Short mmCIF file of C-alpha atoms and ligand atoms in Angstrom, two decimals:
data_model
loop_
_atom_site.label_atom_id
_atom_site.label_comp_id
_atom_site.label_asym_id
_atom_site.label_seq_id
_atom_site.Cartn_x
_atom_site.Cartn_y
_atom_site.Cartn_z
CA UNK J 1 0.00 0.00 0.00
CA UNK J 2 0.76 3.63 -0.58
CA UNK J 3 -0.06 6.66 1.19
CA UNK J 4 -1.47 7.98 -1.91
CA UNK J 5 -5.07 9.51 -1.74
CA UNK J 6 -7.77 7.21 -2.40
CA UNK J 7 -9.67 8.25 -5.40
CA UNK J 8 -13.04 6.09 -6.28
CA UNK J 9 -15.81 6.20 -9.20
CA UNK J 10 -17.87 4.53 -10.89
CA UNK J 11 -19.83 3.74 -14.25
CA UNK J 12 -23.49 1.91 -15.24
CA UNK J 13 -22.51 0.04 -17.62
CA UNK J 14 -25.82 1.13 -19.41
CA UNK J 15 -24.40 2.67 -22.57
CA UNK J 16 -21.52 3.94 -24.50
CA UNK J 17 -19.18 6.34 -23.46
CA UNK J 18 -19.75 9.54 -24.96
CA UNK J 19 -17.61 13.19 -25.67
CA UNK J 20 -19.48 14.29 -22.39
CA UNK J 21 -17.93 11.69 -20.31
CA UNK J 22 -14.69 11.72 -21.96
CA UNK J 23 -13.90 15.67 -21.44
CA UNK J 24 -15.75 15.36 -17.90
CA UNK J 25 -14.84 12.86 -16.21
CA UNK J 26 -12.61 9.95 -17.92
CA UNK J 27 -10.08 11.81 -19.94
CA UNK J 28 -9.08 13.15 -15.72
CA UNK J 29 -9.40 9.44 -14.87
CA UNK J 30 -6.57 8.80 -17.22
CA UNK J 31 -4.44 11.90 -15.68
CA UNK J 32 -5.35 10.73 -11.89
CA UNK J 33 -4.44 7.60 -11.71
CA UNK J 34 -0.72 8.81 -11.49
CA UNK J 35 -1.16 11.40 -8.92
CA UNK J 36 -3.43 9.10 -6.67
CA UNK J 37 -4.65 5.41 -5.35
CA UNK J 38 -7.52 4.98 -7.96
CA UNK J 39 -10.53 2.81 -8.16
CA UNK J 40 -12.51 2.71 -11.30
CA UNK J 41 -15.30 0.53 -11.75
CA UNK J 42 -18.48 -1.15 -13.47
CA UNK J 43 -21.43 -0.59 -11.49
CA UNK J 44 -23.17 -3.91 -13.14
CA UNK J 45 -25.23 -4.83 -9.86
CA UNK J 46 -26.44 -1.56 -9.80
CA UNK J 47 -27.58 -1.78 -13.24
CA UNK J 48 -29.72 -4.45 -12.29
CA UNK J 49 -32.23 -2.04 -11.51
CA UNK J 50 -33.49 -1.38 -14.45
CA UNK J 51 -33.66 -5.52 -15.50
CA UNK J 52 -31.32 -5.69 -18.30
CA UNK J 53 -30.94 -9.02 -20.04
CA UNK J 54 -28.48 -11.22 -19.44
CA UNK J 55 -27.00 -10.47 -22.75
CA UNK J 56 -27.72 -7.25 -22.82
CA UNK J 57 -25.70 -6.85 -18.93
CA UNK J 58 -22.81 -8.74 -20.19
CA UNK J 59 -22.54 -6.36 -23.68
CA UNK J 60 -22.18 -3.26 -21.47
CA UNK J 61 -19.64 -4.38 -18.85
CA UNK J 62 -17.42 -5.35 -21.86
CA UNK J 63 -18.19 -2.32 -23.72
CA UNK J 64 -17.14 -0.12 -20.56
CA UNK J 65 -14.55 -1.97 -20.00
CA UNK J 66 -12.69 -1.68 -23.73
CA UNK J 67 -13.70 1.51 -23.42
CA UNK J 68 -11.96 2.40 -20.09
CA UNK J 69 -8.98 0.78 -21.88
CA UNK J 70 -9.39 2.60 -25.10
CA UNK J 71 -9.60 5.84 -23.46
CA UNK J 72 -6.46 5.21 -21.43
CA UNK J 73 -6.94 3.89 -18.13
CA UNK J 74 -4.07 1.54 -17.24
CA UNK J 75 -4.46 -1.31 -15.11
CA UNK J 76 -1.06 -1.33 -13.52
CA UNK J 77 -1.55 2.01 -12.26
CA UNK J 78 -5.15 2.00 -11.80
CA UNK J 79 -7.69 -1.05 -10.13
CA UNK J 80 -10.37 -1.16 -13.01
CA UNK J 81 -12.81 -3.75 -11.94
CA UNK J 82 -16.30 -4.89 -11.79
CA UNK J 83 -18.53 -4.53 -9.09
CA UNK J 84 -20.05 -8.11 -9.36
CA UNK J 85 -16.43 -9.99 -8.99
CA UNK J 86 -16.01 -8.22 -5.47
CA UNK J 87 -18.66 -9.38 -3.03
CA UNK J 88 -17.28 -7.98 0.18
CA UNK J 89 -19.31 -5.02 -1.45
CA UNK J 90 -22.92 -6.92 -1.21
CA UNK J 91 -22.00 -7.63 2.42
CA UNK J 92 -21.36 -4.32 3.63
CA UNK J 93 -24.28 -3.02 1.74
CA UNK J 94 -26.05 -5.59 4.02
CA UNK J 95 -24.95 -4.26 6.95
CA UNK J 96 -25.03 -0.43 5.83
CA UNK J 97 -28.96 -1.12 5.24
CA UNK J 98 -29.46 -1.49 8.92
CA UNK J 99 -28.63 2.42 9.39
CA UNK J 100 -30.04 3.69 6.49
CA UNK J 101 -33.91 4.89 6.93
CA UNK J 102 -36.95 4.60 4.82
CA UNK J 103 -37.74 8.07 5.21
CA UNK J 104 -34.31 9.46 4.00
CA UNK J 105 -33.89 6.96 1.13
CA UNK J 106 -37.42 7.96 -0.18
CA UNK J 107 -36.69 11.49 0.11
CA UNK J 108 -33.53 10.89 -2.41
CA UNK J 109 -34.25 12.92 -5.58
CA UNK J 110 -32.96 10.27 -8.05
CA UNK J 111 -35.51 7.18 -6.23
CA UNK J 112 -37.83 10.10 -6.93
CA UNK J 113 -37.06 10.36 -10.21
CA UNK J 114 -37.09 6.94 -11.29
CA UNK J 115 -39.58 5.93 -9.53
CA UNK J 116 -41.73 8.20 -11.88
CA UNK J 117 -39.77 6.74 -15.04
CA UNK J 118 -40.31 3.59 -14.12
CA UNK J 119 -43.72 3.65 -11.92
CA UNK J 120 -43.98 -0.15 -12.85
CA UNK J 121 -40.88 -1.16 -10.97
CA UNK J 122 -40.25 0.44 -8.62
CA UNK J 123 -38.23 -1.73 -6.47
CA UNK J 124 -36.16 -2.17 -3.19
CA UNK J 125 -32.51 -2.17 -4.94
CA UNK J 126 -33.80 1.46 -6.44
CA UNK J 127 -34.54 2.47 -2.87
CA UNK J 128 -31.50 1.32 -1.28
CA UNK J 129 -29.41 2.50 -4.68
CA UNK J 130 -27.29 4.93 -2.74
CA UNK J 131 -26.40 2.44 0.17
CA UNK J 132 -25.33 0.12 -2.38
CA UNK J 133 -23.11 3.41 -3.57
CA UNK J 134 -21.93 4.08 -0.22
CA UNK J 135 -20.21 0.24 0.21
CA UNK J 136 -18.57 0.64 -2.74
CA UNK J 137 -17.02 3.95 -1.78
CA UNK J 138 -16.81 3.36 1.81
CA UNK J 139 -15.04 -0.42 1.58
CA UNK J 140 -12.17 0.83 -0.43
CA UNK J 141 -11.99 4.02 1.91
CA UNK J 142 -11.97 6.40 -0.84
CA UNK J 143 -11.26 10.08 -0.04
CA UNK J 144 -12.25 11.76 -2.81
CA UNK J 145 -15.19 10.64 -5.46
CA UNK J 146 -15.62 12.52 -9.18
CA UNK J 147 -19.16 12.98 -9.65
CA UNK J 148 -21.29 15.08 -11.62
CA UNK J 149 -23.88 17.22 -10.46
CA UNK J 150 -26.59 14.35 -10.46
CA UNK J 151 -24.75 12.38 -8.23
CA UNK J 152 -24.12 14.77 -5.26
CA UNK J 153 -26.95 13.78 -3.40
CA UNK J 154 -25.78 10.12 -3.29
CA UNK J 155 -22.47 11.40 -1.98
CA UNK J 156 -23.67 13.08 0.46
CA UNK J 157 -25.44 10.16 1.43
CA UNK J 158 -22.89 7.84 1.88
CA UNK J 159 -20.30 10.67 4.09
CA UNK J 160 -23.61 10.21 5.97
CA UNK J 161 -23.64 6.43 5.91
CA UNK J 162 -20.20 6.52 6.87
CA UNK J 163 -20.54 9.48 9.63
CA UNK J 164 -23.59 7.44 11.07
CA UNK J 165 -21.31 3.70 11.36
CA UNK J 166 -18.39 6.13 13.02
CA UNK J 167 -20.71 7.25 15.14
CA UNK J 168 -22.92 4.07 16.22
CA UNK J 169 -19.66 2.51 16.77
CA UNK J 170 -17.37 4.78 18.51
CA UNK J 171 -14.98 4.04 15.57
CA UNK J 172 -13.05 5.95 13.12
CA UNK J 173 -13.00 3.49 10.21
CA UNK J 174 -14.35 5.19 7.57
CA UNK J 175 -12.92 8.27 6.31
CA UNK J 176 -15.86 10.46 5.10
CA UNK J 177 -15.53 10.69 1.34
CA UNK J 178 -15.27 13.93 -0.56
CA UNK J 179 -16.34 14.78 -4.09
CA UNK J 180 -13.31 15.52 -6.44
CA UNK J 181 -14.26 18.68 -8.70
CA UNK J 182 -11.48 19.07 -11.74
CA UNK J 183 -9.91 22.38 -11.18
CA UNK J 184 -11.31 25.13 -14.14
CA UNK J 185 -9.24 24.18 -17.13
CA UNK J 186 -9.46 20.24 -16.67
CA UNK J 187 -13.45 20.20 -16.37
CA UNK J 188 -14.58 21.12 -19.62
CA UNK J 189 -18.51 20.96 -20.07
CA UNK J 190 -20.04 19.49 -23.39
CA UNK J 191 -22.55 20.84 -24.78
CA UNK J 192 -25.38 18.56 -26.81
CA UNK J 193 -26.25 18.77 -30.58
CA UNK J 194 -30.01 19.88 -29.61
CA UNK J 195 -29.49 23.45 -28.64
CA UNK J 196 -29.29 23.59 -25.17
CA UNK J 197 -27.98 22.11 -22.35
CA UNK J 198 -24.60 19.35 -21.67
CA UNK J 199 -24.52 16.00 -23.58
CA UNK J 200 -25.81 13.32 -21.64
CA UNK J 201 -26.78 9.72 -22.34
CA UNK J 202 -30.59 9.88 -21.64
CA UNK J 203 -30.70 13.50 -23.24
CA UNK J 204 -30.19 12.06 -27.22
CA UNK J 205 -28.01 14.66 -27.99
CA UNK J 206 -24.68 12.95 -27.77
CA UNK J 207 -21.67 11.64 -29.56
CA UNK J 208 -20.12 8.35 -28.61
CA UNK J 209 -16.41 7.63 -28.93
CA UNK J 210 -17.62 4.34 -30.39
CA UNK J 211 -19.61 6.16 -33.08
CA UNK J 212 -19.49 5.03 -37.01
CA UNK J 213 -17.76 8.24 -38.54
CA UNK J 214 -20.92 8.31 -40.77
CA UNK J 215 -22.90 8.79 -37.85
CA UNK J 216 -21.09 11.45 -36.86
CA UNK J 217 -21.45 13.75 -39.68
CA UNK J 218 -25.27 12.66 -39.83
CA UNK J 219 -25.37 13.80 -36.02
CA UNK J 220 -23.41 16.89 -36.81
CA UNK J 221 -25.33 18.22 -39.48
CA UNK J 222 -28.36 17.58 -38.45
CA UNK J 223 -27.26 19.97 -34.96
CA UNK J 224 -29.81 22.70 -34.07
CA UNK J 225 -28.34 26.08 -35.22
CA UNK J 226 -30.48 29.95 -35.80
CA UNK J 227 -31.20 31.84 -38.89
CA UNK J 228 -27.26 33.62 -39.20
CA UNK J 229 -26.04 36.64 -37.65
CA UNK J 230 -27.95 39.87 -39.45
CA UNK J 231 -25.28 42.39 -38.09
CA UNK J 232 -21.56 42.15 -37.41
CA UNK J 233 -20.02 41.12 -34.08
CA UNK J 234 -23.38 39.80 -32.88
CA UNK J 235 -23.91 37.71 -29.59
CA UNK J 236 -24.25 34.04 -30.44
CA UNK J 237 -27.28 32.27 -29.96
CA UNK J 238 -26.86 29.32 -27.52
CA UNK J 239 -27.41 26.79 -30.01
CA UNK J 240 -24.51 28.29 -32.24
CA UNK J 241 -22.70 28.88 -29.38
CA UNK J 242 -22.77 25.26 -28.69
CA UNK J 243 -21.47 24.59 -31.74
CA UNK J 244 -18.37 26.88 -31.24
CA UNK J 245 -17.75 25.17 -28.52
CA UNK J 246 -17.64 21.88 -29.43
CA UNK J 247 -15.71 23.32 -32.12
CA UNK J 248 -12.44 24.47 -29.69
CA UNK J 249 -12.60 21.26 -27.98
CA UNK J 250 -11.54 19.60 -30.88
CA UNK J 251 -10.32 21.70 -33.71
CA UNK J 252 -7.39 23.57 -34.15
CA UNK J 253 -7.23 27.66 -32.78
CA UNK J 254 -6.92 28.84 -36.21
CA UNK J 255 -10.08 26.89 -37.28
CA UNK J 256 -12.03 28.39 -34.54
CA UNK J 257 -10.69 31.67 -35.65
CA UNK J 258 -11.45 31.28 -38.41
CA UNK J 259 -15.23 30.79 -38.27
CA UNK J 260 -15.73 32.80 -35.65
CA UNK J 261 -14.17 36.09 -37.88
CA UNK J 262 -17.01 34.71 -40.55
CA UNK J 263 -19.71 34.46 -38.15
CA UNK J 264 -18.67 37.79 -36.64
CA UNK J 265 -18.65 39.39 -40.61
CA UNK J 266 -21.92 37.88 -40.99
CA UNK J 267 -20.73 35.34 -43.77
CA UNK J 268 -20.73 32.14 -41.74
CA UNK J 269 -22.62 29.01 -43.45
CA UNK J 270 -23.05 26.48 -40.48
CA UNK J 271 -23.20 23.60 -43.23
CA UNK J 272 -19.48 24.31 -43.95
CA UNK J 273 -18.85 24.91 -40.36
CA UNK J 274 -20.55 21.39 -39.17
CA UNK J 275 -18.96 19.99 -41.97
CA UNK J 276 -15.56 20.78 -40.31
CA UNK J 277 -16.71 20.07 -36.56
CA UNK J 278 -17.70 16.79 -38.16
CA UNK J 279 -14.37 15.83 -38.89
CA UNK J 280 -12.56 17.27 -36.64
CA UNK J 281 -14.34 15.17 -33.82
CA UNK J 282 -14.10 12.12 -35.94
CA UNK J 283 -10.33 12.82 -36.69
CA UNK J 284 -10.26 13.21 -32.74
CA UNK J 285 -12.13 10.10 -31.96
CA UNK J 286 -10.89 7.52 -34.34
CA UNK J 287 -8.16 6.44 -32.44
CA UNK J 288 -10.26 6.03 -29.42
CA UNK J 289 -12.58 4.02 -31.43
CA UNK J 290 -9.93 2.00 -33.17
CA UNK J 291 -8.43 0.91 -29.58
CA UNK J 292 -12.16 -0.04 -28.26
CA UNK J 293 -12.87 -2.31 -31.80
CA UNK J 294 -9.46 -4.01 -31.04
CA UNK J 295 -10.08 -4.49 -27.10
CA UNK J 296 -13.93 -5.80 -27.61
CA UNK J 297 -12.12 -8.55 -30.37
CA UNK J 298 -9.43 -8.93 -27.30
CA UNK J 299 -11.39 -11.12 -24.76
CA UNK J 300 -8.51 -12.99 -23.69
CA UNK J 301 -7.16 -9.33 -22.76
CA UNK J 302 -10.31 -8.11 -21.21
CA UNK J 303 -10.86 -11.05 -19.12
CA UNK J 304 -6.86 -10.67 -18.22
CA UNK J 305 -7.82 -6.87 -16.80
CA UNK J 306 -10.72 -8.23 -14.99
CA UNK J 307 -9.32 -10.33 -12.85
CA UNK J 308 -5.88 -8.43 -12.08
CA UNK J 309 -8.92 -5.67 -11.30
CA UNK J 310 -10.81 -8.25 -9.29
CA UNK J 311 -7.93 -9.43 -7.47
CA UNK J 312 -6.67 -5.84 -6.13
CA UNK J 313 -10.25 -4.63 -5.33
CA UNK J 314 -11.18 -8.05 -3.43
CA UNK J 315 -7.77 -7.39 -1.52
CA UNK J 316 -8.81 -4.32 -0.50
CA UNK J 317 -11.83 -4.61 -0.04
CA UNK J 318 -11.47 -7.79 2.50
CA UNK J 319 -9.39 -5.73 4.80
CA UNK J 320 -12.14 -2.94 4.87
CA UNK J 321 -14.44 -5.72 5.83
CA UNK J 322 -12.62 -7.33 8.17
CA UNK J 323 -12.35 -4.46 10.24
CA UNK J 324 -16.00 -4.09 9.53
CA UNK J 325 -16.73 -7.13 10.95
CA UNK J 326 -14.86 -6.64 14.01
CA UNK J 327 -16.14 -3.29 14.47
CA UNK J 328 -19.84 -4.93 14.35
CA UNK J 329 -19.12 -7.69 16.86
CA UNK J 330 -19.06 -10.75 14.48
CA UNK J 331 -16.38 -11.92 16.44
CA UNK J 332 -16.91 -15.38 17.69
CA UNK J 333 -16.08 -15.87 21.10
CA UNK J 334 -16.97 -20.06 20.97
N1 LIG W 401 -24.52 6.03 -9.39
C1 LIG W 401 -23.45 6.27 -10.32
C2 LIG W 401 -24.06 6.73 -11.65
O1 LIG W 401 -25.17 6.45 -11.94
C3 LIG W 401 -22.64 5.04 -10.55
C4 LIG W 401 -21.98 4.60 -9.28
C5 LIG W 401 -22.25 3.48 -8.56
C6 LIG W 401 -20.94 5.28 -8.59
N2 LIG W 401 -21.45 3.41 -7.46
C7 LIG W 401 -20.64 4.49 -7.45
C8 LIG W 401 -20.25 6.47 -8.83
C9 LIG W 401 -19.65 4.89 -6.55
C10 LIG W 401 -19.26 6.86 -7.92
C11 LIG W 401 -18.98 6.07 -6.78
O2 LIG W 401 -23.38 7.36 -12.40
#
C-alpha cells in the first residue's frame, strides 16, 4: 500500500461512453491515476435495476470496459474492476442497510425520479441505490469521489452512511468521502447537438467515442443552429454557441478563428462549419474508437484486466471488511 489519496468512481454500464464523459470525467481518470490510489469501476449490480438481459448486462460491462482501456486507463496504475467480482461489497451493503432509513432513502431525488420513469418497478434495490453506492465507496476508503452534479446527493449520502457507522460505533474506520471537482481548465462541459444544455446519455443529444464516422457527420449536421447573424459582431445564440464550442474542444485555434471572424462578418454558413466540426471530432475520436474495436475482439485481454482488477479490489476490499466485521461484533467468542 501507498499513502497515496484514495480516489473512487464509478460507471453503469448502461451505454456507451460519450464526448461528455470523456472531457468530464474519464479523460481526468486517465491523468489521476498517477497522482493518486484509484478505483474505477463497473457498477453492473447496480444496473440491475433497471432488469437488463443477461445479454444485454454482459454487452455493457465489456463495452465499458474496452472503453476504459481505449480511453487510457491503465491497469497497472489504476484497479479497473467490476462490481459483481467483489462481493465484500454486497456484504457491507447488508450491513449499511441497517442504518439507512426509509424516510431518508425515499426522500432521495434520483428514487424520486425513477420511480416516476419507471412507476412499474419500482423496487427495493432502487430504494436502497445509494447504500449500495456508499459500500462501494466506503469499503475501499476512498477520499475523494468525481461525480457530476446528479450524483451529489448520493455522496452526500454515503459521508452520511459513513458518519452514522463512526458514530454508532465509537470508531473511526471510515474516512468520510469527498467529491473531487477538476480544477477550471481540466473540467470542460459538453454541450449537446439539440441546442441547449450538456450532452448526456438519456438527453439524445450525444456523440459516442464508439460512433461510425458516418454517424457522426449525420449527427453533426443535423445539430440545431439559428437563422445567421444579421449584423456584425453579434452575440451568439446558444445553439450556435454550442457549436463553437464543441468546435475548440476539438479543432485547431486557427479553425475556430477562423469561423468565428465569418460568423462575426456575418458570412458564416453552419453547413461548412458542421462539416468541419464533423471531422474534426471524428479525426479526434478515431483512435479512441480504433483501440475499443481491437479491445472488444481482445477477450482474452479483457478477461486478463478483470481479474488483475478483481484481485486488487477483493484485496482491499477484505481488509475494509474485516475491520467491519470486528467493528460490528461478528467476532466469535466459541
Ligand atoms: N450512481 C453512479 C451513476 O449512476 C454510478 C456509481 C455506482 C458510482 N457506485 C458508485 C459512482 C460509486 C461513484 C462512486 O453514475
Amino acid at each position: 500500500m501507498t499513502n497515496k489519496l484514495t480516489v473512487l468512481s464509478g460507471i453503469r454500464p448502461t451505454g456507451y461512453l460519450h464526448l461528455g464523459n470523456y472531457f468530464g470525467a474519464v479523460r481526468s481518470f486517465v491523468k489521476m491515476q498517477h497522482d493518486y490510489n484509484c478505483f474505477f469501476f463497473i457498477a453492473d449490480i447496480h444496473s440491475l435495476t433497471t432488469h437488463p438481459t443477461p445479454e444485454n448486462l454482459q454487452a455493457g460491462v465489456k463495452q465499458v470496459l474496452a472503453e476504459y482501456l481505449a480511453c487510457g486507463i491503465d491497469p497497472e496504475k489504476a484497479t479497473i474492476f467490476i462490481q459483481s467480482d467483489v462481493p465484500e461489497v454486497s456484504e457491507l451493503y447488508a450491513f449499511l442497510n441497517m442504518n439507512a432509513y426509509l424516510g431518508e432513502l425515499e426522500r432521495t431525488t434520483s428514487f424520486k425520479d425513477k420511480a416516476r420513469q419507471q412507476p412499474d418497478n419500482v423496487n427495493a434495490g432502487l430504494l436502497t441505490y445509494p447504500v449500495l453506492m456508499a459500500a462501494d465507496i466506503l469499503i475501499h476508503k476512498a477520499n475523494f469521489v468525481p461525480v457530476g452534479k446528479d450524483q451529489e446527493q448520493n455522496l452526500e449520502m454515503a459521508r452520511k452512511f459513513a458518519q452514522r457507522f463512526n458514530y454508532m460505533y465509537k470508531t473511526e474506520l471510515f474516512p468520510l468521502p469527498k467529491p473531487y471537482t477538476f480544477d477550471g481548465k481540466d473540467m470542460i462541459k459538453v454541450p449537446g447537438l439539440d441546442g441547449s444544455g450538456k450532452m448526456g446519455k438519456s438527453e439524445g443529444n450525444a456523440i459516442n467515442l464508439y460512433e461510425d464516422p458516418k454517424d457522426i457527420r449525420k449527427k453533426v449536421m443535423r445539430a440545431v443552429t439559428d437563422s445567421g447573424p444579421t449584423e456584425p459582431n453579434q452575440p451568439k445564440s446558444e445553439p450556435v454557441e454550442n457549436l463553437f464550442t464543441l468546435l475548440k474542444i476539438v479543432s485547431t485555434p486557427d479553425t475556430v478563428a477562423h469561423f468565428d471572424a465569418l460568423y462575426n462578418n456575418c458570412e458564416i454558413r453552419y453547413g461548412d462549419l458542421k462539416k468541419q466540426l464533423a471531422e474534426d471530432i471524428i479525426a479526434y475520436t478515431s483512435p479512441i474508437r480504433e483501440r475499443i474495436i481491437e479491445n472488444l475482439k481482445d477477450e482474452a485481454y479483457l478477461g486478463r484486466v478483470a481479474k488483475l482488477g478483481a484481485e486488487k479490489a477483493r484485496e482491499s476490499a477484505a481488509r475494509t471488511l474485516q475491520e467491519v466485521k470486528e467493528v460490528i461484533g461478528f467476532k466469535r467468542l466459541f
